[in-house]
Each structure stands twice: as structure tokens, then as C-alpha cells.
């Protein structure tokens, strides 16, 4: 009995692109962690966004985790020098997500007295 094999051709498959270097992967992780810190501490953002940033940051790799990944036998990330790390973080005044970073879970802020409804 002969089997026929059909080749399935998907004409519009998106090209899968990977980052070009392990250093870029590490930098992206550092930036994302620092961005979560910024989101959590920005009082002008809605409470839900700040809370979500705190929840995600609890499980996100810190700079120490990234350094450990970079020192693995076959690293997918590569950490640069302290100077390079400082350069990566110049856009993030709150700094990177470190092992010592403790983001508090944001709570509702009470309205100022001038904006409260008067009860009669």
C-alpha cells in the first residue's frame, strides 16, 4: 500500500526573529525589571497598573538572577560590566529590580479633603 504525504504550506508564516546577542537579552531583562519598578512607584498611574507591576515583579528575574543565568555553562544571556549596567539603566531613575527591591502593594489613596463629598 502506498502512502501519500501532503505537504502543508502556510503562505504567511511570520518570520521568527531572535535577538542577535546574549547581551541584548540580558539588557532587555534588566530594562523590563526596572520598568516594573517605575510603574509600581508612579503615583500618577491607575492603582490597577501599579498593583499588576508589583505582582509581576515578585516573579521576575532580578539582576542577580540574570547574572546567574549568564554564568551558566551555555548561557542564553550575557551580563556586561557594572559600567555597562549603569548605562543600560540611565533611563530608569528608580533603578533595576534587585534581590533587595521590595515593592509595596499599592493601596487606594484617600481623597484630599477638598475633593471629598460633603455629607449633611
JSON list of C-alpha atoms in Angstrom, two decimals:
[
{"chain": "A", "resi": 1, "resn": "UNK", "atom": "CA", "xyz": [0.00, 0.00, 0.00]},
{"chain": "A", "resi": 2, "resn": "UNK", "atom": "CA", "xyz": [1.37, 3.36, -0.95]},
{"chain": "A", "resi": 3, "resn": "UNK", "atom": "CA", "xyz": [1.05, 6.35, 1.31]},
{"chain": "A", "resi": 4, "resn": "UNK", "atom": "CA", "xyz": [0.71, 9.82, 0.03]},
{"chain": "A", "resi": 5, "resn": "UNK", "atom": "CA", "xyz": [2.22, 12.57, 2.04]},
{"chain": "A", "resi": 6, "resn": "UNK", "atom": "CA", "xyz": [0.81, 16.00, 1.67]},
{"chain": "A", "resi": 7, "resn": "UNK", "atom": "CA", "xyz": [2.98, 18.97, 2.30]},
{"chain": "A", "resi": 8, "resn": "UNK", "atom": "CA", "xyz": [1.18, 21.71, 4.11]},
{"chain": "A", "resi": 9, "resn": "UNK", "atom": "CA", "xyz": [2.37, 25.10, 3.03]},
{"chain": "A", "resi": 10, "resn": "UNK", "atom": "CA", "xyz": [1.38, 28.06, 5.13]},
{"chain": "A", "resi": 11, "resn": "UNK", "atom": "CA", "xyz": [1.99, 31.08, 2.92]},
{"chain": "A", "resi": 12, "resn": "UNK", "atom": "CA", "xyz": [2.00, 33.83, 5.56]},
{"chain": "A", "resi": 13, "resn": "UNK", "atom": "CA", "xyz": [4.08, 32.41, 8.37]},
{"chain": "A", "resi": 14, "resn": "UNK", "atom": "CA", "xyz": [5.71, 35.26, 10.24]},
{"chain": "A", "resi": 15, "resn": "UNK", "atom": "CA", "xyz": [9.47, 35.22, 10.31]},
{"chain": "A", "resi": 16, "resn": "UNK", "atom": "CA", "xyz": [10.73, 34.24, 13.72]},
{"chain": "A", "resi": 17, "resn": "UNK", "atom": "CA", "xyz": [13.39, 36.68, 14.74]},
{"chain": "A", "resi": 18, "resn": "UNK", "atom": "CA", "xyz": [15.64, 36.24, 17.71]},
{"chain": "A", "resi": 19, "resn": "UNK", "atom": "CA", "xyz": [17.74, 38.82, 19.42]},
{"chain": "A", "resi": 20, "resn": "UNK", "atom": "CA", "xyz": [21.19, 38.93, 18.00]},
{"chain": "A", "resi": 21, "resn": "UNK", "atom": "CA", "xyz": [23.27, 38.63, 21.16]},
{"chain": "A", "resi": 22, "resn": "UNK", "atom": "CA", "xyz": [23.04, 37.26, 24.69]},
{"chain": "A", "resi": 23, "resn": "UNK", "atom": "CA", "xyz": [23.94, 40.76, 25.92]},
{"chain": "A", "resi": 24, "resn": "UNK", "atom": "CA", "xyz": [20.80, 42.17, 24.29]},
{"chain": "A", "resi": 25, "resn": "UNK", "atom": "CA", "xyz": [18.70, 39.53, 26.04]},
{"chain": "A", "resi": 26, "resn": "UNK", "atom": "CA", "xyz": [20.21, 40.46, 29.40]},
{"chain": "A", "resi": 27, "resn": "UNK", "atom": "CA", "xyz": [19.71, 44.17, 28.74]},
{"chain": "A", "resi": 28, "resn": "UNK", "atom": "CA", "xyz": [16.05, 43.58, 27.87]},
{"chain": "A", "resi": 29, "resn": "UNK", "atom": "CA", "xyz": [15.51, 41.69, 31.13]},
{"chain": "A", "resi": 30, "resn": "UNK", "atom": "CA", "xyz": [17.21, 44.45, 33.13]},
{"chain": "A", "resi": 31, "resn": "UNK", "atom": "CA", "xyz": [15.12, 47.12, 31.38]},
{"chain": "A", "resi": 32, "resn": "UNK", "atom": "CA", "xyz": [11.87, 45.22, 31.93]},
{"chain": "A", "resi": 33, "resn": "UNK", "atom": "CA", "xyz": [12.63, 44.77, 35.64]},
{"chain": "A", "resi": 34, "resn": "UNK", "atom": "CA", "xyz": [13.46, 48.46, 36.01]},
{"chain": "A", "resi": 35, "resn": "UNK", "atom": "CA", "xyz": [10.27, 49.33, 34.11]},
{"chain": "A", "resi": 36, "resn": "UNK", "atom": "CA", "xyz": [8.21, 47.30, 36.61]},
{"chain": "A", "resi": 37, "resn": "UNK", "atom": "CA", "xyz": [9.82, 49.26, 39.45]},
{"chain": "A", "resi": 38, "resn": "UNK", "atom": "CA", "xyz": [8.99, 52.55, 37.69]},
{"chain": "A", "resi": 39, "resn": "UNK", "atom": "CA", "xyz": [5.38, 51.50, 37.09]},
{"chain": "A", "resi": 40, "resn": "UNK", "atom": "CA", "xyz": [4.91, 50.47, 40.71]},
{"chain": "A", "resi": 41, "resn": "UNK", "atom": "CA", "xyz": [6.22, 53.75, 42.10]},
{"chain": "A", "resi": 42, "resn": "UNK", "atom": "CA", "xyz": [4.49, 56.15, 39.69]},
{"chain": "A", "resi": 43, "resn": "UNK", "atom": "CA", "xyz": [1.61, 57.63, 41.70]},
{"chain": "A", "resi": 44, "resn": "UNK", "atom": "CA", "xyz": [0.07, 59.16, 38.56]},
{"chain": "A", "resi": 45, "resn": "UNK", "atom": "CA", "xyz": [-0.79, 55.70, 37.16]},
{"chain": "A", "resi": 46, "resn": "UNK", "atom": "CA", "xyz": [-4.04, 53.89, 37.95]},
{"chain": "A", "resi": 47, "resn": "UNK", "atom": "CA", "xyz": [-3.95, 51.68, 41.01]},
{"chain": "A", "resi": 48, "resn": "UNK", "atom": "CA", "xyz": [-4.58, 48.51, 38.95]},
{"chain": "A", "resi": 49, "resn": "UNK", "atom": "CA", "xyz": [-1.48, 49.07, 36.83]},
{"chain": "A", "resi": 50, "resn": "UNK", "atom": "CA", "xyz": [0.72, 49.73, 39.87]},
{"chain": "A", "resi": 51, "resn": "UNK", "atom": "CA", "xyz": [-0.60, 46.61, 41.60]},
{"chain": "A", "resi": 52, "resn": "UNK", "atom": "CA", "xyz": [-0.06, 44.48, 38.50]},
{"chain": "A", "resi": 53, "resn": "UNK", "atom": "CA", "xyz": [3.54, 45.71, 38.27]},
{"chain": "A", "resi": 54, "resn": "UNK", "atom": "CA", "xyz": [4.11, 44.67, 41.90]},
{"chain": "A", "resi": 55, "resn": "UNK", "atom": "CA", "xyz": [2.65, 41.19, 41.30]},
{"chain": "A", "resi": 56, "resn": "UNK", "atom": "CA", "xyz": [4.71, 40.59, 38.14]},
{"chain": "A", "resi": 57, "resn": "UNK", "atom": "CA", "xyz": [7.91, 41.89, 39.78]},
{"chain": "A", "resi": 58, "resn": "UNK", "atom": "CA", "xyz": [7.63, 39.27, 42.53]},
{"chain": "A", "resi": 59, "resn": "UNK", "atom": "CA", "xyz": [8.30, 36.56, 39.96]},
{"chain": "A", "resi": 60, "resn": "UNK", "atom": "CA", "xyz": [10.51, 38.48, 37.52]},
{"chain": "A", "resi": 61, "resn": "UNK", "atom": "CA", "xyz": [14.28, 37.80, 37.39]},
{"chain": "A", "resi": 62, "resn": "UNK", "atom": "CA", "xyz": [16.38, 40.25, 39.36]},
{"chain": "A", "resi": 63, "resn": "UNK", "atom": "CA", "xyz": [19.81, 41.43, 38.24]},
{"chain": "A", "resi": 64, "resn": "UNK", "atom": "CA", "xyz": [21.35, 38.71, 40.42]},
{"chain": "A", "resi": 65, "resn": "UNK", "atom": "CA", "xyz": [19.19, 36.07, 38.70]},
{"chain": "A", "resi": 66, "resn": "UNK", "atom": "CA", "xyz": [20.28, 37.41, 35.31]},
{"chain": "A", "resi": 67, "resn": "UNK", "atom": "CA", "xyz": [23.95, 37.24, 36.37]},
{"chain": "A", "resi": 68, "resn": "UNK", "atom": "CA", "xyz": [23.43, 33.63, 37.44]},
{"chain": "A", "resi": 69, "resn": "UNK", "atom": "CA", "xyz": [21.85, 32.81, 34.07]},
{"chain": "A", "resi": 70, "resn": "UNK", "atom": "CA", "xyz": [24.83, 34.43, 32.36]},
{"chain": "A", "resi": 71, "resn": "UNK", "atom": "CA", "xyz": [27.27, 32.26, 34.31]},
{"chain": "A", "resi": 72, "resn": "UNK", "atom": "CA", "xyz": [25.55, 29.00, 33.29]},
{"chain": "A", "resi": 73, "resn": "UNK", "atom": "CA", "xyz": [27.59, 26.58, 31.14]},
{"chain": "A", "resi": 74, "resn": "UNK", "atom": "CA", "xyz": [25.68, 27.54, 27.99]},
{"chain": "A", "resi": 75, "resn": "UNK", "atom": "CA", "xyz": [24.27, 30.99, 28.73]},
{"chain": "A", "resi": 76, "resn": "UNK", "atom": "CA", "xyz": [21.42, 32.49, 26.77]},
{"chain": "A", "resi": 77, "resn": "UNK", "atom": "CA", "xyz": [22.14, 35.85, 28.37]},
{"chain": "A", "resi": 78, "resn": "UNK", "atom": "CA", "xyz": [25.35, 37.77, 28.95]},
{"chain": "A", "resi": 79, "resn": "UNK", "atom": "CA", "xyz": [25.79, 40.41, 31.66]},
{"chain": "A", "resi": 80, "resn": "UNK", "atom": "CA", "xyz": [28.08, 43.27, 30.93]},
{"chain": "A", "resi": 81, "resn": "UNK", "atom": "CA", "xyz": [30.28, 45.21, 33.33]},
{"chain": "A", "resi": 82, "resn": "UNK", "atom": "CA", "xyz": [28.93, 47.43, 36.11]},
{"chain": "A", "resi": 83, "resn": "UNK", "atom": "CA", "xyz": [29.53, 50.45, 33.88]},
{"chain": "A", "resi": 84, "resn": "UNK", "atom": "CA", "xyz": [27.52, 48.85, 31.08]},
{"chain": "A", "resi": 85, "resn": "UNK", "atom": "CA", "xyz": [24.71, 48.02, 33.52]},
{"chain": "A", "resi": 86, "resn": "UNK", "atom": "CA", "xyz": [24.68, 51.65, 34.71]},
{"chain": "A", "resi": 87, "resn": "UNK", "atom": "CA", "xyz": [24.46, 52.79, 31.08]},
{"chain": "A", "resi": 88, "resn": "UNK", "atom": "CA", "xyz": [21.50, 50.45, 30.47]},
{"chain": "A", "resi": 89, "resn": "UNK", "atom": "CA", "xyz": [19.68, 51.97, 33.46]},
{"chain": "A", "resi": 90, "resn": "UNK", "atom": "CA", "xyz": [20.20, 55.69, 32.81]},
{"chain": "A", "resi": 91, "resn": "UNK", "atom": "CA", "xyz": [16.55, 55.99, 31.66]},
{"chain": "A", "resi": 92, "resn": "UNK", "atom": "CA", "xyz": [15.26, 54.42, 34.90]},
{"chain": "A", "resi": 93, "resn": "UNK", "atom": "CA", "xyz": [15.78, 56.70, 37.93]},
{"chain": "A", "resi": 94, "resn": "UNK", "atom": "CA", "xyz": [14.27, 54.15, 40.35]},
{"chain": "A", "resi": 95, "resn": "UNK", "atom": "CA", "xyz": [16.99, 51.68, 39.37]},
{"chain": "A", "resi": 96, "resn": "UNK", "atom": "CA", "xyz": [16.89, 47.98, 38.48]},
{"chain": "A", "resi": 97, "resn": "UNK", "atom": "CA", "xyz": [14.94, 45.16, 40.07]},
{"chain": "A", "resi": 98, "resn": "UNK", "atom": "CA", "xyz": [17.37, 43.77, 42.65]},
{"chain": "A", "resi": 99, "resn": "UNK", "atom": "CA", "xyz": [17.10, 40.93, 45.15]},
{"chain": "A", "resi": 100, "resn": "UNK", "atom": "CA", "xyz": [16.77, 43.63, 47.81]},
{"chain": "A", "resi": 101, "resn": "UNK", "atom": "CA", "xyz": [14.00, 45.53, 45.98]},
{"chain": "A", "resi": 102, "resn": "UNK", "atom": "CA", "xyz": [10.75, 45.47, 47.91]},
{"chain": "A", "resi": 103, "resn": "UNK", "atom": "CA", "xyz": [7.79, 46.86, 46.02]},
{"chain": "A", "resi": 104, "resn": "UNK", "atom": "CA", "xyz": [4.81, 47.54, 48.19]},
{"chain": "A", "resi": 105, "resn": "UNK", "atom": "CA", "xyz": [1.36, 46.58, 47.01]},
{"chain": "A", "resi": 106, "resn": "UNK", "atom": "CA", "xyz": [-0.30, 49.95, 46.25]},
{"chain": "A", "resi": 107, "resn": "UNK", "atom": "CA", "xyz": [-3.44, 50.86, 48.18]},
{"chain": "A", "resi": 108, "resn": "UNK", "atom": "CA", "xyz": [-6.19, 53.33, 47.42]},
{"chain": "A", "resi": 109, "resn": "UNK", "atom": "CA", "xyz": [-5.14, 56.86, 48.30]},
{"chain": "A", "resi": 110, "resn": "UNK", "atom": "CA", "xyz": [-7.68, 58.81, 50.37]},
{"chain": "A", "resi": 111, "resn": "UNK", "atom": "CA", "xyz": [-9.11, 61.81, 48.57]},
{"chain": "A", "resi": 112, "resn": "UNK", "atom": "CA", "xyz": [-7.93, 65.21, 49.75]},
{"chain": "A", "resi": 113, "resn": "UNK", "atom": "CA", "xyz": [-10.46, 66.98, 52.00]},
{"chain": "A", "resi": 114, "resn": "UNK", "atom": "CA", "xyz": [-11.30, 69.44, 49.22]},
{"chain": "A", "resi": 115, "resn": "UNK", "atom": "CA", "xyz": [-12.46, 66.60, 46.91]},
{"chain": "A", "resi": 116, "resn": "UNK", "atom": "CA", "xyz": [-14.50, 64.60, 49.42]},
{"chain": "A", "resi": 117, "resn": "UNK", "atom": "CA", "xyz": [-18.26, 64.61, 49.20]},
{"chain": "A", "resi": 118, "resn": "UNK", "atom": "CA", "xyz": [-19.92, 66.53, 51.95]},
{"chain": "A", "resi": 119, "resn": "UNK", "atom": "CA", "xyz": [-22.41, 64.61, 53.96]},
{"chain": "A", "resi": 120, "resn": "UNK", "atom": "CA", "xyz": [-25.22, 66.57, 55.56]}
]
